[in-house]
PDB file of C-alpha atoms in Angstrom:
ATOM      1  CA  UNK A   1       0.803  16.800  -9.472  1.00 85.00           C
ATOM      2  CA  UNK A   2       2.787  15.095 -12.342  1.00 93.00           C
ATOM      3  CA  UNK A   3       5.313  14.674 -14.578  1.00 93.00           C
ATOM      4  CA  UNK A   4       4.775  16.699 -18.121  1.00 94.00           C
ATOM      5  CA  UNK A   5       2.971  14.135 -20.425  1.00 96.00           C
ATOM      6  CA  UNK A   6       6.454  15.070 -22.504  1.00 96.00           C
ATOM      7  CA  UNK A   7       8.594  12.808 -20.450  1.00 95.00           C
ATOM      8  CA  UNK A   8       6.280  10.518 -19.657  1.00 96.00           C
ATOM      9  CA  UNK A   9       5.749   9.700 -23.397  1.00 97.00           C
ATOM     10  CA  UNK A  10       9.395  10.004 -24.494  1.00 97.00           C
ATOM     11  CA  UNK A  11      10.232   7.158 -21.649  1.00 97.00           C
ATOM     12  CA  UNK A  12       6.787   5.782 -21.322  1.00 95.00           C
ATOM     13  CA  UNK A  13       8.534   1.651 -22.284  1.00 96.00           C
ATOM     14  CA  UNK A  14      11.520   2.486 -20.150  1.00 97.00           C
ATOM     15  CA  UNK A  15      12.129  -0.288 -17.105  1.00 97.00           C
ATOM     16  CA  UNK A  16      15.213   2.119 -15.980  1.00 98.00           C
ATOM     17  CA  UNK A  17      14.905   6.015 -16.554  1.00 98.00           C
ATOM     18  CA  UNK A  18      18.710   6.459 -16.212  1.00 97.00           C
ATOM     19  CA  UNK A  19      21.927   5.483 -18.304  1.00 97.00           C
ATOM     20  CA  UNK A  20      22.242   2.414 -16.203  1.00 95.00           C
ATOM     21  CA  UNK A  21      21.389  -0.843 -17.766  1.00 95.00           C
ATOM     22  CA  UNK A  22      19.794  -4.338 -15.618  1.00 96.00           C
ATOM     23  CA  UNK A  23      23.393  -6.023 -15.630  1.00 96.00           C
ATOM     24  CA  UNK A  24      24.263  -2.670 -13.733  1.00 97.00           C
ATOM     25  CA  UNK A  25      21.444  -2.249 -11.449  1.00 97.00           C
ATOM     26  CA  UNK A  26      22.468  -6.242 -10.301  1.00 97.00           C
ATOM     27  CA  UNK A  27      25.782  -5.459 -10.395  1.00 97.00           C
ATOM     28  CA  UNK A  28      25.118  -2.404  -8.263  1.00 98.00           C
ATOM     29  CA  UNK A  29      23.255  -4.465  -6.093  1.00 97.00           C
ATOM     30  CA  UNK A  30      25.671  -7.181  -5.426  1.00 97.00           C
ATOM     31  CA  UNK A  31      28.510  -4.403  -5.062  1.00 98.00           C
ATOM     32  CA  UNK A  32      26.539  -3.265  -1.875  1.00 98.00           C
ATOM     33  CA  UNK A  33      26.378  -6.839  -0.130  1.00 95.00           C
ATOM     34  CA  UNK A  34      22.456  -6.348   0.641  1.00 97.00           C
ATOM     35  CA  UNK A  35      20.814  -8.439   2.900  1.00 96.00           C
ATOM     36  CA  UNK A  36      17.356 -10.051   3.291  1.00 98.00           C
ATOM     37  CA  UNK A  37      15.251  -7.428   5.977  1.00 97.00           C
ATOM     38  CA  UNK A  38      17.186  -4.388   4.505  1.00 98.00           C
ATOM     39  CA  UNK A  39      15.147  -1.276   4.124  1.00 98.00           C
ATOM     40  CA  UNK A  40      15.117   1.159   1.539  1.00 98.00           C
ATOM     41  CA  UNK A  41      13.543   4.201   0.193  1.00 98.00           C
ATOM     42  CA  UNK A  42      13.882   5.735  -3.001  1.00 98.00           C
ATOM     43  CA  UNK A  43      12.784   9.158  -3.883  1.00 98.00           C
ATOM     44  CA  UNK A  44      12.174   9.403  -7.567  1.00 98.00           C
ATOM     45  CA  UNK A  45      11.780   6.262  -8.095  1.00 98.00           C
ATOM     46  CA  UNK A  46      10.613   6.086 -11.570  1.00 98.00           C
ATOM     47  CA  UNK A  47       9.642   2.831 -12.706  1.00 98.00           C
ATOM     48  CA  UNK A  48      10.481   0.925  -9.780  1.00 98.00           C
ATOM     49  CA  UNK A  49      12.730  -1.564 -10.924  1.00 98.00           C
ATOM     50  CA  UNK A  50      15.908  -1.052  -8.661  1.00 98.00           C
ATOM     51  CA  UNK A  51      13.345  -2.012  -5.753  1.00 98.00           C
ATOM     52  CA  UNK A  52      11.315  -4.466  -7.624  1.00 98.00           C
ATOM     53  CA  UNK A  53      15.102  -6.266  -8.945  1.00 98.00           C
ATOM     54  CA  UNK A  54      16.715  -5.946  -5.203  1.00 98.00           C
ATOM     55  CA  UNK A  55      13.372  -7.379  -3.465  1.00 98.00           C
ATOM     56  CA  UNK A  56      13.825 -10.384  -5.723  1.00 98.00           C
ATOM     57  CA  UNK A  57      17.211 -10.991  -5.759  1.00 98.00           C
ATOM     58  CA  UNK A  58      18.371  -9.654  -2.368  1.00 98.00           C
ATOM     59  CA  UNK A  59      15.344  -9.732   0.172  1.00 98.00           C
ATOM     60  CA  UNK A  60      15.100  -6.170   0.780  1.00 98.00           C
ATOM     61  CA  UNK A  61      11.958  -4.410   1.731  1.00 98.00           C
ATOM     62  CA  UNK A  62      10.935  -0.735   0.732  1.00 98.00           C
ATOM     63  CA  UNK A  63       9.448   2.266  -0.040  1.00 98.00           C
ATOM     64  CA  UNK A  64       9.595   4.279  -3.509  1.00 98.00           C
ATOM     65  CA  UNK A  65       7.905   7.734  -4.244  1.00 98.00           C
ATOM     66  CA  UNK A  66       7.749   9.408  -7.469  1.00 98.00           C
ATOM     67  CA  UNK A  67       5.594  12.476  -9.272  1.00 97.00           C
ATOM     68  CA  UNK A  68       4.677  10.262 -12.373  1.00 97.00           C
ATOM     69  CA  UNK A  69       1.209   8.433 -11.752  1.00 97.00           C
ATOM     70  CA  UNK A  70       2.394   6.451 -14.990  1.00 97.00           C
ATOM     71  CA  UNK A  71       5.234   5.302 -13.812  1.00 98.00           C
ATOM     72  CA  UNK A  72       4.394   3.980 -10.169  1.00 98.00           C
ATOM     73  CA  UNK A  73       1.510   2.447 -11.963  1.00 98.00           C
ATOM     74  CA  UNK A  74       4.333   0.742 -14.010  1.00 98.00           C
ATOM     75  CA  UNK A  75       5.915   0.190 -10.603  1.00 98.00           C
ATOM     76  CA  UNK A  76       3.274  -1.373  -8.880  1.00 98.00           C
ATOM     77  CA  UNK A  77       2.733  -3.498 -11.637  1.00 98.00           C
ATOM     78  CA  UNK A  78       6.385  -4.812 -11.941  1.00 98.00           C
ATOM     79  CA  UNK A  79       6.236  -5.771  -8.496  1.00 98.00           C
ATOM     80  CA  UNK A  80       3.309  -8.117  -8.912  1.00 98.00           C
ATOM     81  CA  UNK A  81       5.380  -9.327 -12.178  1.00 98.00           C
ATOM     82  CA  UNK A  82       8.238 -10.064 -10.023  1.00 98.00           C
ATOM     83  CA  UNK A  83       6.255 -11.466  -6.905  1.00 98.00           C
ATOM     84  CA  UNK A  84       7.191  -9.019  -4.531  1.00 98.00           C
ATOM     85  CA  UNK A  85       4.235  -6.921  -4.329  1.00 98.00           C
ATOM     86  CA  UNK A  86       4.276  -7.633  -0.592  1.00 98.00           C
ATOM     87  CA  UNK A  87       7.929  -6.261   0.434  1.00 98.00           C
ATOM     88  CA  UNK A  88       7.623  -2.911  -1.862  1.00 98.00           C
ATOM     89  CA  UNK A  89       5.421  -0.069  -1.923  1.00 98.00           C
ATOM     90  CA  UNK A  90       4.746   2.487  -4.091  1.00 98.00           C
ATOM     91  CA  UNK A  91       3.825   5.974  -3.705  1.00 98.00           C
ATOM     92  CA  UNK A  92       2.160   9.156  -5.997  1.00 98.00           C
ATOM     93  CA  UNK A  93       4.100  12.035  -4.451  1.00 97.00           C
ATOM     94  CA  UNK A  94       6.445  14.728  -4.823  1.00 96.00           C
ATOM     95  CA  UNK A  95       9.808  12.844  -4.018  1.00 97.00           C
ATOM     96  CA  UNK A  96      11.133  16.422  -3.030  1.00 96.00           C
ATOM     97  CA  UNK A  97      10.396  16.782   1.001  1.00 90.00           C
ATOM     98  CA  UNK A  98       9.500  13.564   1.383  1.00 97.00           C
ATOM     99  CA  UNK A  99      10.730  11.611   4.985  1.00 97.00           C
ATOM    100  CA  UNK A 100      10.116   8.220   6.077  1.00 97.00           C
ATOM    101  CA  UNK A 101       8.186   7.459   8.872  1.00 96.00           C
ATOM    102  CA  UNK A 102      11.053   5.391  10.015  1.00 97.00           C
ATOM    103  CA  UNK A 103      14.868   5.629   9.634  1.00 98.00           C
ATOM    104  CA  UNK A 104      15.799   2.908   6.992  1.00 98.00           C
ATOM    105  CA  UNK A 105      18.834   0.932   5.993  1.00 98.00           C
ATOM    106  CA  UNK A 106      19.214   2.316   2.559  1.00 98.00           C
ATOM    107  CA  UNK A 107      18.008   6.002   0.928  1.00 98.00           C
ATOM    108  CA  UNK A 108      18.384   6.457  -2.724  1.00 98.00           C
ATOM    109  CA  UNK A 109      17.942   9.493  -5.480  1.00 98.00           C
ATOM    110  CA  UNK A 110      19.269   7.944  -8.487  1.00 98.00           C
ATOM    111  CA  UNK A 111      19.210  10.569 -11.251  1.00 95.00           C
ATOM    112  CA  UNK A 112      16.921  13.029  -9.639  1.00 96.00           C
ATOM    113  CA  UNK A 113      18.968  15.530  -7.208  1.00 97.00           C
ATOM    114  CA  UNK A 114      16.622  18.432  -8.509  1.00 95.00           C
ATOM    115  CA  UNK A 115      14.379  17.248  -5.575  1.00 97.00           C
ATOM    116  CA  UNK A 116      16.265  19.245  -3.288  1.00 96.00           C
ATOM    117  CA  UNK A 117      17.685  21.698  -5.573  1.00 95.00           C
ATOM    118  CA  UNK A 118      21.299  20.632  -6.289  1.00 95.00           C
ATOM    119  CA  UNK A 119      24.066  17.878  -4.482  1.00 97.00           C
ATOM    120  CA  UNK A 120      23.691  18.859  -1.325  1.00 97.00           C
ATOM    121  CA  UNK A 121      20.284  19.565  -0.395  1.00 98.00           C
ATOM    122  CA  UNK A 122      19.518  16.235  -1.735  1.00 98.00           C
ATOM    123  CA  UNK A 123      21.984  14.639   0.406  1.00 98.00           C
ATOM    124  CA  UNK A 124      20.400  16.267   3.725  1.00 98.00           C
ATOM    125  CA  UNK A 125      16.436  15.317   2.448  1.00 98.00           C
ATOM    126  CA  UNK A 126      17.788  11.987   2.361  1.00 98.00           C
ATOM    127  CA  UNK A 127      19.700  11.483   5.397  1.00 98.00           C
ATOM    128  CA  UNK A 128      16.668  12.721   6.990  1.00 98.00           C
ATOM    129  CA  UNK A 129      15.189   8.828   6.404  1.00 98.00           C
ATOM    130  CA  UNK A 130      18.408   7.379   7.232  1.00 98.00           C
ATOM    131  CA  UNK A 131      19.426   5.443   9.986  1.00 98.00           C
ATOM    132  CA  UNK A 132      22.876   6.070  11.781  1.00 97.00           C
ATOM    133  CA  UNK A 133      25.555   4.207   9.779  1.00 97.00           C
ATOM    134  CA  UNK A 134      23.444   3.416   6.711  1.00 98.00           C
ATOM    135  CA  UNK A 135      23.858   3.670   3.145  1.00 98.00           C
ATOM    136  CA  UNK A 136      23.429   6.515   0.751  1.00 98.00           C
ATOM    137  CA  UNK A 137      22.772   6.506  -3.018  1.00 98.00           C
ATOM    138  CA  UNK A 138      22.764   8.815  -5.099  1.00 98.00           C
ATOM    139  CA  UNK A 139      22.714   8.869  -9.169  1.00 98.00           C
ATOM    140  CA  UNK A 140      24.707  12.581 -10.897  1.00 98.00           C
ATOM    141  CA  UNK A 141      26.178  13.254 -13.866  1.00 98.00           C
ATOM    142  CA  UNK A 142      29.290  14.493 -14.423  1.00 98.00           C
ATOM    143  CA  UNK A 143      32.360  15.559 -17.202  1.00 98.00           C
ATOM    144  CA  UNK A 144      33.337  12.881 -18.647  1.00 97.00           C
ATOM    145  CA  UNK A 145      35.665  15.338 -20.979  1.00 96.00           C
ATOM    146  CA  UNK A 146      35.966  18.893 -20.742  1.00 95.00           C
ATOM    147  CA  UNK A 147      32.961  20.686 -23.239  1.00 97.00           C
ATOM    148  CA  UNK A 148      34.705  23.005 -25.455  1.00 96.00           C
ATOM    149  CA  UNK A 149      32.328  24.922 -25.990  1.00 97.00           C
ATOM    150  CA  UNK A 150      28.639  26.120 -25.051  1.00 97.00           C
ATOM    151  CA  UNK A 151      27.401  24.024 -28.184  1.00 96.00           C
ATOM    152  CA  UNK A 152      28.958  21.277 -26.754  1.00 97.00           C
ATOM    153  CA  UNK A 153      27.409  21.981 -22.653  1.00 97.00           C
ATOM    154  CA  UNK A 154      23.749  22.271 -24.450  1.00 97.00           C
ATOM    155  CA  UNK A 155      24.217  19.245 -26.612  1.00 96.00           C
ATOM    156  CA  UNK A 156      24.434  17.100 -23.958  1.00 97.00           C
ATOM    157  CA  UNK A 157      21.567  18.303 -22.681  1.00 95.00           C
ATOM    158  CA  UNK A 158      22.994  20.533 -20.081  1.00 96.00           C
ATOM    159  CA  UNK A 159      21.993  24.153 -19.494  1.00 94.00           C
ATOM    160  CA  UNK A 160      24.672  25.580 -17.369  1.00 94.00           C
ATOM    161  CA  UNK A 161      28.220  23.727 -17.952  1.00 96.00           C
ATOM    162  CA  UNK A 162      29.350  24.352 -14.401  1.00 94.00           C
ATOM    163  CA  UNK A 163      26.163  22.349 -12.892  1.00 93.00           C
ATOM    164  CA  UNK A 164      28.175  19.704 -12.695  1.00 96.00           C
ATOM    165  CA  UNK A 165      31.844  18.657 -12.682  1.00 97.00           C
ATOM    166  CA  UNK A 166      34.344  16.217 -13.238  1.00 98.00           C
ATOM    167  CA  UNK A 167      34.329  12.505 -11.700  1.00 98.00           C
ATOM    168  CA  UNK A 168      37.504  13.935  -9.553  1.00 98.00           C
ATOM    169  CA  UNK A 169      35.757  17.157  -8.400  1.00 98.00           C
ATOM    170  CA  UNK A 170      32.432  14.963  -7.901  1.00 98.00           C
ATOM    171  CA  UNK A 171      33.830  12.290  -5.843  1.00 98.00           C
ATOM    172  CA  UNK A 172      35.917  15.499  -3.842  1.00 98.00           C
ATOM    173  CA  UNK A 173      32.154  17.135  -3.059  1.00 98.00           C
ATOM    174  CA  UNK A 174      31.207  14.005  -1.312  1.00 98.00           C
ATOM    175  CA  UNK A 175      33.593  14.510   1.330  1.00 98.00           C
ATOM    176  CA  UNK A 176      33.448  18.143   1.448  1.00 97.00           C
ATOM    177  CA  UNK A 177      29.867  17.703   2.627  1.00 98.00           C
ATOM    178  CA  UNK A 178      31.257  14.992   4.912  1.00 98.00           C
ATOM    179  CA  UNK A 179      30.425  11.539   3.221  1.00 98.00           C
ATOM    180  CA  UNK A 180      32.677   8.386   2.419  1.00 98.00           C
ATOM    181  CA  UNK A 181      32.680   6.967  -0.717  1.00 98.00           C
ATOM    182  CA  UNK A 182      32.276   3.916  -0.522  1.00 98.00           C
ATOM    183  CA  UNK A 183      30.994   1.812  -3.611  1.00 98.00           C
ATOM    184  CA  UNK A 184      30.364   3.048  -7.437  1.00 98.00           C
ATOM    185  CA  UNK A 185      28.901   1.641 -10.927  1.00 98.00           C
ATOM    186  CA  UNK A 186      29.199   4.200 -13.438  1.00 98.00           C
ATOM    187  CA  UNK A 187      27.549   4.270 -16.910  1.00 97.00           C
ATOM    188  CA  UNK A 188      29.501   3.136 -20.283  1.00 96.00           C
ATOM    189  CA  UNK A 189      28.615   4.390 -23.685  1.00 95.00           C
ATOM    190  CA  UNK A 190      26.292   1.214 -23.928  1.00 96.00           C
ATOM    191  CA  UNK A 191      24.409   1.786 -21.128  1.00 95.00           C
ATOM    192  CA  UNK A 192      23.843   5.542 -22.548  1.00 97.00           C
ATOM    193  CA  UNK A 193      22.904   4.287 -25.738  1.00 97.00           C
ATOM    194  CA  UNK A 194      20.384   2.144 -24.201  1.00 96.00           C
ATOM    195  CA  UNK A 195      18.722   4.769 -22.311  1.00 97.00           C
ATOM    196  CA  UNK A 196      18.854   7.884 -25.193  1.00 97.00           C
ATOM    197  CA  UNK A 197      18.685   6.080 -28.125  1.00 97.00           C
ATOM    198  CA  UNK A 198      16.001   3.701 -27.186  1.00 97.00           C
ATOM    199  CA  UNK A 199      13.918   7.265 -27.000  1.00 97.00           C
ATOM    200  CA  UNK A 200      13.813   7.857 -30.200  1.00 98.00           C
ATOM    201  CA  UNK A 201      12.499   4.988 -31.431  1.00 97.00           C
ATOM    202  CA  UNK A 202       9.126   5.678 -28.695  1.00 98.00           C
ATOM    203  CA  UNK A 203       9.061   9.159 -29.969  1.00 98.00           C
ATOM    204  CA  UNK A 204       8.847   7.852 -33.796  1.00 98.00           C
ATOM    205  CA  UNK A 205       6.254   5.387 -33.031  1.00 98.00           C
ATOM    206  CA  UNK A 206       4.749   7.758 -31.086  1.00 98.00           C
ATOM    207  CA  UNK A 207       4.636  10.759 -34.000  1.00 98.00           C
ATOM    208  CA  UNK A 208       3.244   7.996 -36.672  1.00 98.00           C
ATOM    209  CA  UNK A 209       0.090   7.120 -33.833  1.00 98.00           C
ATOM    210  CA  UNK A 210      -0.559  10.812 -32.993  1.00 98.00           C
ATOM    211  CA  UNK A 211       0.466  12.950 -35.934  1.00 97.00           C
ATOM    212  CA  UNK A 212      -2.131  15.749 -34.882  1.00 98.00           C
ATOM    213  CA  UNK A 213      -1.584  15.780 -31.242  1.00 98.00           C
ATOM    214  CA  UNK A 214      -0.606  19.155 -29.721  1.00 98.00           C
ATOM    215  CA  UNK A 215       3.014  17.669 -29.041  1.00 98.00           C
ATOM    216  CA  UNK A 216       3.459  15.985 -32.599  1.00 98.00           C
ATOM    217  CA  UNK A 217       5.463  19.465 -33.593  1.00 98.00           C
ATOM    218  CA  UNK A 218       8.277  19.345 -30.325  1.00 97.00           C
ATOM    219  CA  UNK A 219       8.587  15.565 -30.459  1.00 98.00           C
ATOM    220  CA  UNK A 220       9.328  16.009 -34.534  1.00 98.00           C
ATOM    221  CA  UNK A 221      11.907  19.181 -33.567  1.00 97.00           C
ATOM    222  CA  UNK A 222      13.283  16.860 -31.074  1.00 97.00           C
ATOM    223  CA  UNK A 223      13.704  14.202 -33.316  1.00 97.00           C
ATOM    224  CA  UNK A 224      15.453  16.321 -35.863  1.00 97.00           C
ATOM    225  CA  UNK A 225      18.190  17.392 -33.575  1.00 97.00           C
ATOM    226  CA  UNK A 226      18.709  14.878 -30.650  1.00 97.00           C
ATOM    227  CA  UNK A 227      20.528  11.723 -32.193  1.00 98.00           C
ATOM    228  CA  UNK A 228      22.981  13.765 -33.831  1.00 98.00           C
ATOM    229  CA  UNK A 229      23.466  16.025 -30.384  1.00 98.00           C
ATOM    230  CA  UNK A 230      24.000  12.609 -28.468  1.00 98.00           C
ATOM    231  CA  UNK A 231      26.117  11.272 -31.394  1.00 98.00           C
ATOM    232  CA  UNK A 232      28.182  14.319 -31.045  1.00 98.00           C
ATOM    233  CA  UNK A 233      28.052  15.737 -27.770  1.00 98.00           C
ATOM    234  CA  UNK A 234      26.167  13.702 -25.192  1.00 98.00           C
ATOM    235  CA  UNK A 235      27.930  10.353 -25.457  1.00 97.00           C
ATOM    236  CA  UNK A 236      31.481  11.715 -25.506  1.00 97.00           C
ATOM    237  CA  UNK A 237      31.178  14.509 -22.918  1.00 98.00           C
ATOM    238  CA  UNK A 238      28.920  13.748 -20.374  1.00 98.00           C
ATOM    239  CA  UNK A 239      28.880  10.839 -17.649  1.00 98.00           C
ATOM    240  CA  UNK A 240      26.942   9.250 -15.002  1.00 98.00           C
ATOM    241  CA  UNK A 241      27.237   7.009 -11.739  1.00 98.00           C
ATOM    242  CA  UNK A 242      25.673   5.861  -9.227  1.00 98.00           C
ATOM    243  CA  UNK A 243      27.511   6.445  -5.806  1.00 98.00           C
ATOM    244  CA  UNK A 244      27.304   5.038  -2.605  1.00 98.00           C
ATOM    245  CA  UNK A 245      27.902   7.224   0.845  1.00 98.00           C
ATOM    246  CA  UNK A 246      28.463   6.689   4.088  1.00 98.00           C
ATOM    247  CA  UNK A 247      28.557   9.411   6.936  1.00 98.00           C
ATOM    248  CA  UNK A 248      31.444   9.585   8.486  1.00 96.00           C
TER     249      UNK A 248
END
């Protein structure tokens, strides 16, 4: 049970495996007036850093579970970096499923709603950990323009065009399925760049270290193609926030 070695090389120096940069996560952070003793779990964590960050800075205490043994390695080892190995924990599991032992304060999926197929089925996995009144996160992409065209949807890395919609029609889904919106921080063209473009730079470095590995010939079609797809496409179509719910 893992991640594809793919991914895990392509993002393998990444603190953040989303289009939101540190001054966001803090921002984000701040934005939802946290308080020392709040609880949190985040499925699909990644890297660990919102927790790590918010144990720091806010006081919180918490639980994070993702597929990638890489990456909560990376996690656990950020929270000793950041001294809070004693208020966060990390754990190797599929994030899709997975329900805390006890409600907490907070549940997060930031970036990951393929853990319960889609918008709403990650929205009931994760009120299943939630405690009445608390707070919901959850990290989707939407249209930041209308694609013109299918070269357009697959150049910004999208399969299906109507997966997703507009920030309008996304914010509208959240109360459909009976949530308040409540807080946002959504992801500029910086913040993208910082999360795509710092990519290619692994997968170069990568390539020149491992020229015969059985991977060398995607990550070199990959490399061929995806700047000028996120030049074109990605970073004018396609947006991204994280959003914060409350049940009404």
């Amino acid at each position: 049970m893992d991640l594809p070695r793919s991914f895990v090389v392509r993002e393998r120096h990444h603190r953040i495996h989303n289009p939101i940069d540190e001054v966001k996560l803090a921002v984000l952070g701040r934005a939802l007036q946290l308080r020392p003793g709040t609880t949190m779990l985040d499925l699909a964590c990644g890297s660990g850093e919102m927790l790590c960050t918010w144990a720091r800075d806010h006081g919180i205490s918490g639980t994070g579970v993702d597929i990638s043994t890489v990456f909560v390695e990376q996690a656990r080892t950020r929270a000793v970096e950041l001294g809070v190995a004693g208020s966060v924990t990390f754990v190797h599991d599929d994030a899709a499923g997975f329900v805390a032992a006890e409600p907490v304060d907070v549940t997060a999926c930031i970036g990951a709603t393929w853990i319960g197929n889609g918008l709403p089925g990650t929205i009931e996995l994760l009120e299943r950990s939630l405690r009445p009144g608390g707070l919901m996160l959850i990290g989707e992409p939407y249209w930041r323009e209308e694609p013109p065209d299918e070269a357009a949807v697959h150049g910004s890395g999208i399969a299906n065009k109507n997966d997703y919609s507009d920030l309008p029609g996304l914010v509208e889904s959240y109360g459909k399925l009976g949530w308040d919106l409540v807080e946002m921080v959504l992801a500029d063209r910086d913040s993208w760049d910082r999360y795509v473009a710092a990519q290619w730079l692994t997968v170069r470095t990568w390539l020149d270290e491992n020229p015969d590995d059985e991977l060398a010939p995607d990550f070199r079609a990959e490399l061929d193609t995806a700047p000028l797809n996120y030049v074109r496409y990605q970073r004018r179509y396609l947006g991204w926030g994280v959003f914060a719910l409350r049940k009404r």
